[in-house]
């Protein structure tokens, strides 16, 4: 057959191909020797689906077919698969479609039946990032977000925990507390001002919440601009591809989608003791509390507990932290204890090895007076104490129990409520994915959720294969003395590599800014953990000192690049800074050498 | 009714292409800083304006306070979209500092016109759908409406003279 030269011939070929596509449930344009084509043909055989195979290498006009397919589908390679008149793509795409269930839908002729390509449940950092990315890739996307009020009635706007009741207000209030330290230092530097310095809780609260208001609005606008449909309603699965959305007036609406992303996040856990929900607050309430909390008991030693206790003490309040066992579970314990010691040295009281058993209200008010009864975890001792506010920060529970996951068969860890996913954030139900704080064994950090959400959308709709890397994630706890870390804790490193295969370098340091006020000498601390079996590669980075987030971020990048001790030593420090300590670490922990520092 | 709606849409399209200018102005649209986390997009092409009702209430008195707070979508339709007078709509938020400066200035400029122009205030958190529908990205955003159509708009702060000339232009149109 002569090559197709004229438009007439071309059109004729095009309609011939189109007829093939229209007339058959499955058409595979293939080459008989191609292993990928074989894989696809085998898949359909396995699925017991008749497929019409066109072996292009066995036809004289095969290359014309291939040219025309390129024109029609943008794909030149084989196999080129069509199911129920829909172009699926090549081998990878077909296998992916098989894995996530969309191939089965296509085979069943359900392709166009859904309202949306993607419905994201939860408008927090992860959900918003994922939905916007999917919409930018041309998909029809809906996000549902609904904040169930706290027992105290606190509620907030779009954007999830980080923006409304997490990172953002937390760091602004931490900054408020740091300013108090700065003011004390200021006198030593020659600033003279009146003795009476007061803090106004309401002013801070209003300013912080005004900023949050602007962020809420910004998120709403971004969804409009990216053409993501937003619904302020509580979503619950009722069928594998169908959810029920209930808005605040109780109106029910139903939506269907080909795929779902669960991004519902977590909420603070209560204690389950008398008086906890009635009289206590959590971090969900604290940041918009209309009155200064006064004498406060913080229950728990999570990072939320230490951060909140830390800034409340920094505002000048009488703060006690009640700890059941250890500080900052999961973090490097040496660092956690040093951060705790610093707090203790700066006015925060710790009650260790006690758990509350009962909270009673002595007097209502703003704040009122509460009586807390606690018992020892070791003896039968009971203690009673009075506080104005009791803040519970003993952990957070994934919001996975009331969204109908049982109905659609999504596996949830019954103990933790967390959702196990594969390395592509896919649950055991192929068309349902999950990201963010609800994932089992993953980081509960906003930037991780954002990264995972974005990359998931790109894999689903942008042909990307890049997966979210959960290794060497830098993070910072904003305790009064901040703690930044990246990679493994000392405990975890020993567990994984064995103590003999590790070299730990560490040092105390005294920030220049602390010298003139003459405070906190030998409180700041730096430690790296290196793998001796791998060229002393840095596998753990720990920093306790000012601006920990700013310091840790860059070293996080270095660790992503596989930085070794030698490379840190070869790095020129910036003088005078805190971060430069990492370029001159020369005392190993094993040596027991002196690590205290004085002067340049 | 439907035809009236259509007519309005067509009219709007014409008016928009002829007379809506993007009044780019000082970048003072957010409470905290001009570079706050929400980027200020001033594109006016994205506006979607719908008209829920186009019946005009011819009996409405022209004696009003300088400005009124929009209560809901219906109220907006009645008192802004269907207004005989041109209306300046001040989209504002509680958390927005510049809004608190612009609001009183705008009221002053409107008062000078002695009833020839009305002023509506829309809290974007209370009436998010309205603000989203009218393409508000940053606050304060002021939209000038006449016969249900957007004839002009600006975002951010303006001084008294600029406001006077903005208002007179709206009336003069």
JSON list of N, CA and C in Angstrom, two decimals, chain A residues 206-221 224-225, chain B residues 31-32 36-38 41 43 94-95 124 128-129 131-132 135-138:
[
{"chain": "A", "resi": 206, "resn": "UNK", "atom": "N", "xyz": [-6.49, 39.13, 69.11]},
{"chain": "A", "resi": 206, "resn": "UNK", "atom": "CA", "xyz": [-7.18, 39.77, 67.98]},
{"chain": "A", "resi": 206, "resn": "UNK", "atom": "C", "xyz": [-6.23, 39.91, 66.78]},
{"chain": "A", "resi": 207, "resn": "UNK", "atom": "N", "xyz": [-5.01, 40.35, 67.07]},
{"chain": "A", "resi": 207, "resn": "UNK", "atom": "CA", "xyz": [-4.05, 40.53, 65.97]},
{"chain": "A", "resi": 207, "resn": "UNK", "atom": "C", "xyz": [-3.76, 39.21, 65.27]},
{"chain": "A", "resi": 208, "resn": "UNK", "atom": "N", "xyz": [-3.56, 38.17, 66.06]},
{"chain": "A", "resi": 208, "resn": "UNK", "atom": "CA", "xyz": [-3.26, 36.85, 65.49]},
{"chain": "A", "resi": 208, "resn": "UNK", "atom": "C", "xyz": [-4.45, 36.36, 64.66]},
{"chain": "A", "resi": 209, "resn": "UNK", "atom": "N", "xyz": [-5.64, 36.51, 65.24]},
{"chain": "A", "resi": 209, "resn": "UNK", "atom": "CA", "xyz": [-6.81, 36.00, 64.53]},
{"chain": "A", "resi": 209, "resn": "UNK", "atom": "C", "xyz": [-7.19, 36.83, 63.31]},
{"chain": "A", "resi": 210, "resn": "UNK", "atom": "N", "xyz": [-6.84, 38.11, 63.33]},
{"chain": "A", "resi": 210, "resn": "UNK", "atom": "CA", "xyz": [-7.04, 38.92, 62.13]},
{"chain": "A", "resi": 210, "resn": "UNK", "atom": "C", "xyz": [-6.16, 38.40, 61.00]},
{"chain": "A", "resi": 211, "resn": "UNK", "atom": "N", "xyz": [-4.94, 38.09, 61.35]},
{"chain": "A", "resi": 211, "resn": "UNK", "atom": "CA", "xyz": [-4.04, 37.56, 60.31]},
{"chain": "A", "resi": 211, "resn": "UNK", "atom": "C", "xyz": [-4.59, 36.24, 59.77]},
{"chain": "A", "resi": 212, "resn": "UNK", "atom": "N", "xyz": [-5.07, 35.40, 60.68]},
{"chain": "A", "resi": 212, "resn": "UNK", "atom": "CA", "xyz": [-5.64, 34.12, 60.25]},
{"chain": "A", "resi": 212, "resn": "UNK", "atom": "C", "xyz": [-6.85, 34.34, 59.34]},
{"chain": "A", "resi": 213, "resn": "UNK", "atom": "N", "xyz": [-7.65, 35.36, 59.70]},
{"chain": "A", "resi": 213, "resn": "UNK", "atom": "CA", "xyz": [-8.80, 35.69, 58.85]},
{"chain": "A", "resi": 213, "resn": "UNK", "atom": "C", "xyz": [-8.38, 35.99, 57.42]},
{"chain": "A", "resi": 214, "resn": "UNK", "atom": "N", "xyz": [-7.27, 36.71, 57.29]},
{"chain": "A", "resi": 214, "resn": "UNK", "atom": "CA", "xyz": [-6.81, 37.05, 55.94]},
{"chain": "A", "resi": 214, "resn": "UNK", "atom": "C", "xyz": [-6.32, 35.80, 55.22]},
{"chain": "A", "resi": 215, "resn": "UNK", "atom": "N", "xyz": [-5.72, 34.86, 55.97]},
{"chain": "A", "resi": 215, "resn": "UNK", "atom": "CA", "xyz": [-5.29, 33.61, 55.34]},
{"chain": "A", "resi": 215, "resn": "UNK", "atom": "C", "xyz": [-6.48, 32.77, 54.89]},
{"chain": "A", "resi": 216, "resn": "UNK", "atom": "N", "xyz": [-7.50, 32.68, 55.73]},
{"chain": "A", "resi": 216, "resn": "UNK", "atom": "CA", "xyz": [-8.72, 31.94, 55.37]},
{"chain": "A", "resi": 216, "resn": "UNK", "atom": "C", "xyz": [-9.28, 32.45, 54.05]},
{"chain": "A", "resi": 217, "resn": "UNK", "atom": "N", "xyz": [-9.34, 33.76, 53.97]},
{"chain": "A", "resi": 217, "resn": "UNK", "atom": "CA", "xyz": [-9.89, 34.38, 52.76]},
{"chain": "A", "resi": 217, "resn": "UNK", "atom": "C", "xyz": [-9.00, 34.08, 51.55]},
{"chain": "A", "resi": 218, "resn": "UNK", "atom": "N", "xyz": [-7.69, 34.16, 51.78]},
{"chain": "A", "resi": 218, "resn": "UNK", "atom": "CA", "xyz": [-6.75, 33.88, 50.70]},
{"chain": "A", "resi": 218, "resn": "UNK", "atom": "C", "xyz": [-6.92, 32.47, 50.14]},
{"chain": "A", "resi": 219, "resn": "UNK", "atom": "N", "xyz": [-7.15, 31.51, 51.03]},
{"chain": "A", "resi": 219, "resn": "UNK", "atom": "CA", "xyz": [-7.36, 30.12, 50.58]},
{"chain": "A", "resi": 219, "resn": "UNK", "atom": "C", "xyz": [-8.63, 30.00, 49.76]},
{"chain": "A", "resi": 220, "resn": "UNK", "atom": "N", "xyz": [-9.67, 30.70, 50.22]},
{"chain": "A", "resi": 220, "resn": "UNK", "atom": "CA", "xyz": [-10.95, 30.64, 49.52]},
{"chain": "A", "resi": 220, "resn": "UNK", "atom": "C", "xyz": [-10.79, 31.21, 48.10]},
{"chain": "A", "resi": 221, "resn": "UNK", "atom": "N", "xyz": [-10.08, 32.32, 48.01]},
{"chain": "A", "resi": 221, "resn": "UNK", "atom": "CA", "xyz": [-9.86, 32.97, 46.71]},
{"chain": "A", "resi": 221, "resn": "UNK", "atom": "C", "xyz": [-9.03, 32.06, 45.80]},
{"chain": "A", "resi": 224, "resn": "UNK", "atom": "N", "xyz": [-11.16, 29.47, 44.21]},
{"chain": "A", "resi": 224, "resn": "UNK", "atom": "CA", "xyz": [-11.94, 30.05, 43.11]},
{"chain": "A", "resi": 224, "resn": "UNK", "atom": "C", "xyz": [-11.05, 30.25, 41.88]},
{"chain": "A", "resi": 225, "resn": "UNK", "atom": "N", "xyz": [-9.87, 30.83, 42.10]},
{"chain": "A", "resi": 225, "resn": "UNK", "atom": "CA", "xyz": [-9.00, 31.13, 40.96]},
{"chain": "A", "resi": 225, "resn": "UNK", "atom": "C", "xyz": [-8.50, 29.86, 40.28]},
{"chain": "B", "resi": 31, "resn": "UNK", "atom": "N", "xyz": [-4.41, 43.62, 55.67]},
{"chain": "B", "resi": 31, "resn": "UNK", "atom": "CA", "xyz": [-4.25, 44.22, 56.98]},
{"chain": "B", "resi": 31, "resn": "UNK", "atom": "C", "xyz": [-2.78, 44.25, 57.40]},
{"chain": "B", "resi": 32, "resn": "UNK", "atom": "N", "xyz": [-2.11, 43.16, 57.15]},
{"chain": "B", "resi": 32, "resn": "UNK", "atom": "CA", "xyz": [-0.79, 43.00, 57.75]},
{"chain": "B", "resi": 32, "resn": "UNK", "atom": "C", "xyz": [0.29, 43.70, 56.92]},
{"chain": "B", "resi": 36, "resn": "UNK", "atom": "N", "xyz": [1.13, 39.94, 52.05]},
{"chain": "B", "resi": 36, "resn": "UNK", "atom": "CA", "xyz": [0.64, 38.90, 52.95]},
{"chain": "B", "resi": 36, "resn": "UNK", "atom": "C", "xyz": [0.43, 37.63, 52.16]},
{"chain": "B", "resi": 37, "resn": "UNK", "atom": "N", "xyz": [0.06, 36.59, 52.89]},
{"chain": "B", "resi": 37, "resn": "UNK", "atom": "CA", "xyz": [0.02, 35.26, 52.28]},
{"chain": "B", "resi": 37, "resn": "UNK", "atom": "C", "xyz": [-0.97, 35.15, 51.13]},
{"chain": "B", "resi": 38, "resn": "UNK", "atom": "N", "xyz": [-1.95, 36.03, 51.08]},
{"chain": "B", "resi": 38, "resn": "UNK", "atom": "CA", "xyz": [-2.77, 35.87, 49.88]},
{"chain": "B", "resi": 38, "resn": "UNK", "atom": "C", "xyz": [-2.35, 36.88, 48.84]},
{"chain": "B", "resi": 41, "resn": "UNK", "atom": "N", "xyz": [-4.62, 39.41, 43.45]},
{"chain": "B", "resi": 41, "resn": "UNK", "atom": "CA", "xyz": [-4.76, 39.34, 42.00]},
{"chain": "B", "resi": 41, "resn": "UNK", "atom": "C", "xyz": [-5.82, 40.34, 41.58]},
{"chain": "B", "resi": 43, "resn": "UNK", "atom": "N", "xyz": [-6.95, 40.85, 38.50]},
{"chain": "B", "resi": 43, "resn": "UNK", "atom": "CA", "xyz": [-7.57, 40.60, 37.20]},
{"chain": "B", "resi": 43, "resn": "UNK", "atom": "C", "xyz": [-9.07, 40.83, 37.28]},
{"chain": "B", "resi": 94, "resn": "UNK", "atom": "N", "xyz": [-13.42, 42.32, 58.76]},
{"chain": "B", "resi": 94, "resn": "UNK", "atom": "CA", "xyz": [-13.09, 42.73, 60.13]},
{"chain": "B", "resi": 94, "resn": "UNK", "atom": "C", "xyz": [-11.57, 42.79, 60.34]},
{"chain": "B", "resi": 95, "resn": "UNK", "atom": "N", "xyz": [-10.90, 41.84, 59.73]},
{"chain": "B", "resi": 95, "resn": "UNK", "atom": "CA", "xyz": [-9.47, 41.68, 59.98]},
{"chain": "B", "resi": 95, "resn": "UNK", "atom": "C", "xyz": [-8.60, 42.58, 59.11]},
{"chain": "B", "resi": 124, "resn": "UNK", "atom": "N", "xyz": [-16.95, 40.36, 53.78]},
{"chain": "B", "resi": 124, "resn": "UNK", "atom": "CA", "xyz": [-16.66, 39.19, 52.92]},
{"chain": "B", "resi": 124, "resn": "UNK", "atom": "C", "xyz": [-16.66, 37.88, 53.69]},
{"chain": "B", "resi": 128, "resn": "UNK", "atom": "N", "xyz": [-19.43, 35.46, 52.00]},
{"chain": "B", "resi": 128, "resn": "UNK", "atom": "CA", "xyz": [-18.32, 34.97, 51.18]},
{"chain": "B", "resi": 128, "resn": "UNK", "atom": "C", "xyz": [-18.76, 34.70, 49.74]},
{"chain": "B", "resi": 129, "resn": "UNK", "atom": "N", "xyz": [-19.94, 34.12, 49.59]},
{"chain": "B", "resi": 129, "resn": "UNK", "atom": "CA", "xyz": [-20.40, 33.77, 48.23]},
{"chain": "B", "resi": 129, "resn": "UNK", "atom": "C", "xyz": [-20.49, 35.01, 47.34]},
{"chain": "B", "resi": 131, "resn": "UNK", "atom": "N", "xyz": [-18.81, 37.81, 47.67]},
{"chain": "B", "resi": 131, "resn": "UNK", "atom": "CA", "xyz": [-17.47, 38.31, 47.38]},
{"chain": "B", "resi": 131, "resn": "UNK", "atom": "C", "xyz": [-16.77, 37.44, 46.35]},
{"chain": "B", "resi": 132, "resn": "UNK", "atom": "N", "xyz": [-16.95, 36.13, 46.48]},
{"chain": "B", "resi": 132, "resn": "UNK", "atom": "CA", "xyz": [-16.35, 35.19, 45.53]},
{"chain": "B", "resi": 132, "resn": "UNK", "atom": "C", "xyz": [-16.96, 35.43, 44.14]},
{"chain": "B", "resi": 135, "resn": "UNK", "atom": "N", "xyz": [-15.72, 38.42, 42.25]},
{"chain": "B", "resi": 135, "resn": "UNK", "atom": "CA", "xyz": [-14.29, 38.41, 41.92]},
{"chain": "B", "resi": 135, "resn": "UNK", "atom": "C", "xyz": [-13.40, 39.15, 42.90]},
{"chain": "B", "resi": 136, "resn": "UNK", "atom": "N", "xyz": [-13.87, 39.28, 44.14]},
{"chain": "B", "resi": 136, "resn": "UNK", "atom": "CA", "xyz": [-13.04, 39.97, 45.12]},
{"chain": "B", "resi": 136, "resn": "UNK", "atom": "C", "xyz": [-11.88, 39.05, 45.53]},
{"chain": "B", "resi": 137, "resn": "UNK", "atom": "N", "xyz": [-10.67, 39.57, 45.38]},
{"chain": "B", "resi": 137, "resn": "UNK", "atom": "CA", "xyz": [-9.51, 38.78, 45.79]},
{"chain": "B", "resi": 137, "resn": "UNK", "atom": "C", "xyz": [-8.85, 39.34, 47.03]},
{"chain": "B", "resi": 138, "resn": "UNK", "atom": "N", "xyz": [-8.82, 40.66, 47.11]},
{"chain": "B", "resi": 138, "resn": "UNK", "atom": "CA", "xyz": [-8.21, 41.31, 48.26]},
{"chain": "B", "resi": 138, "resn": "UNK", "atom": "C", "xyz": [-9.14, 42.40, 48.74]}
]
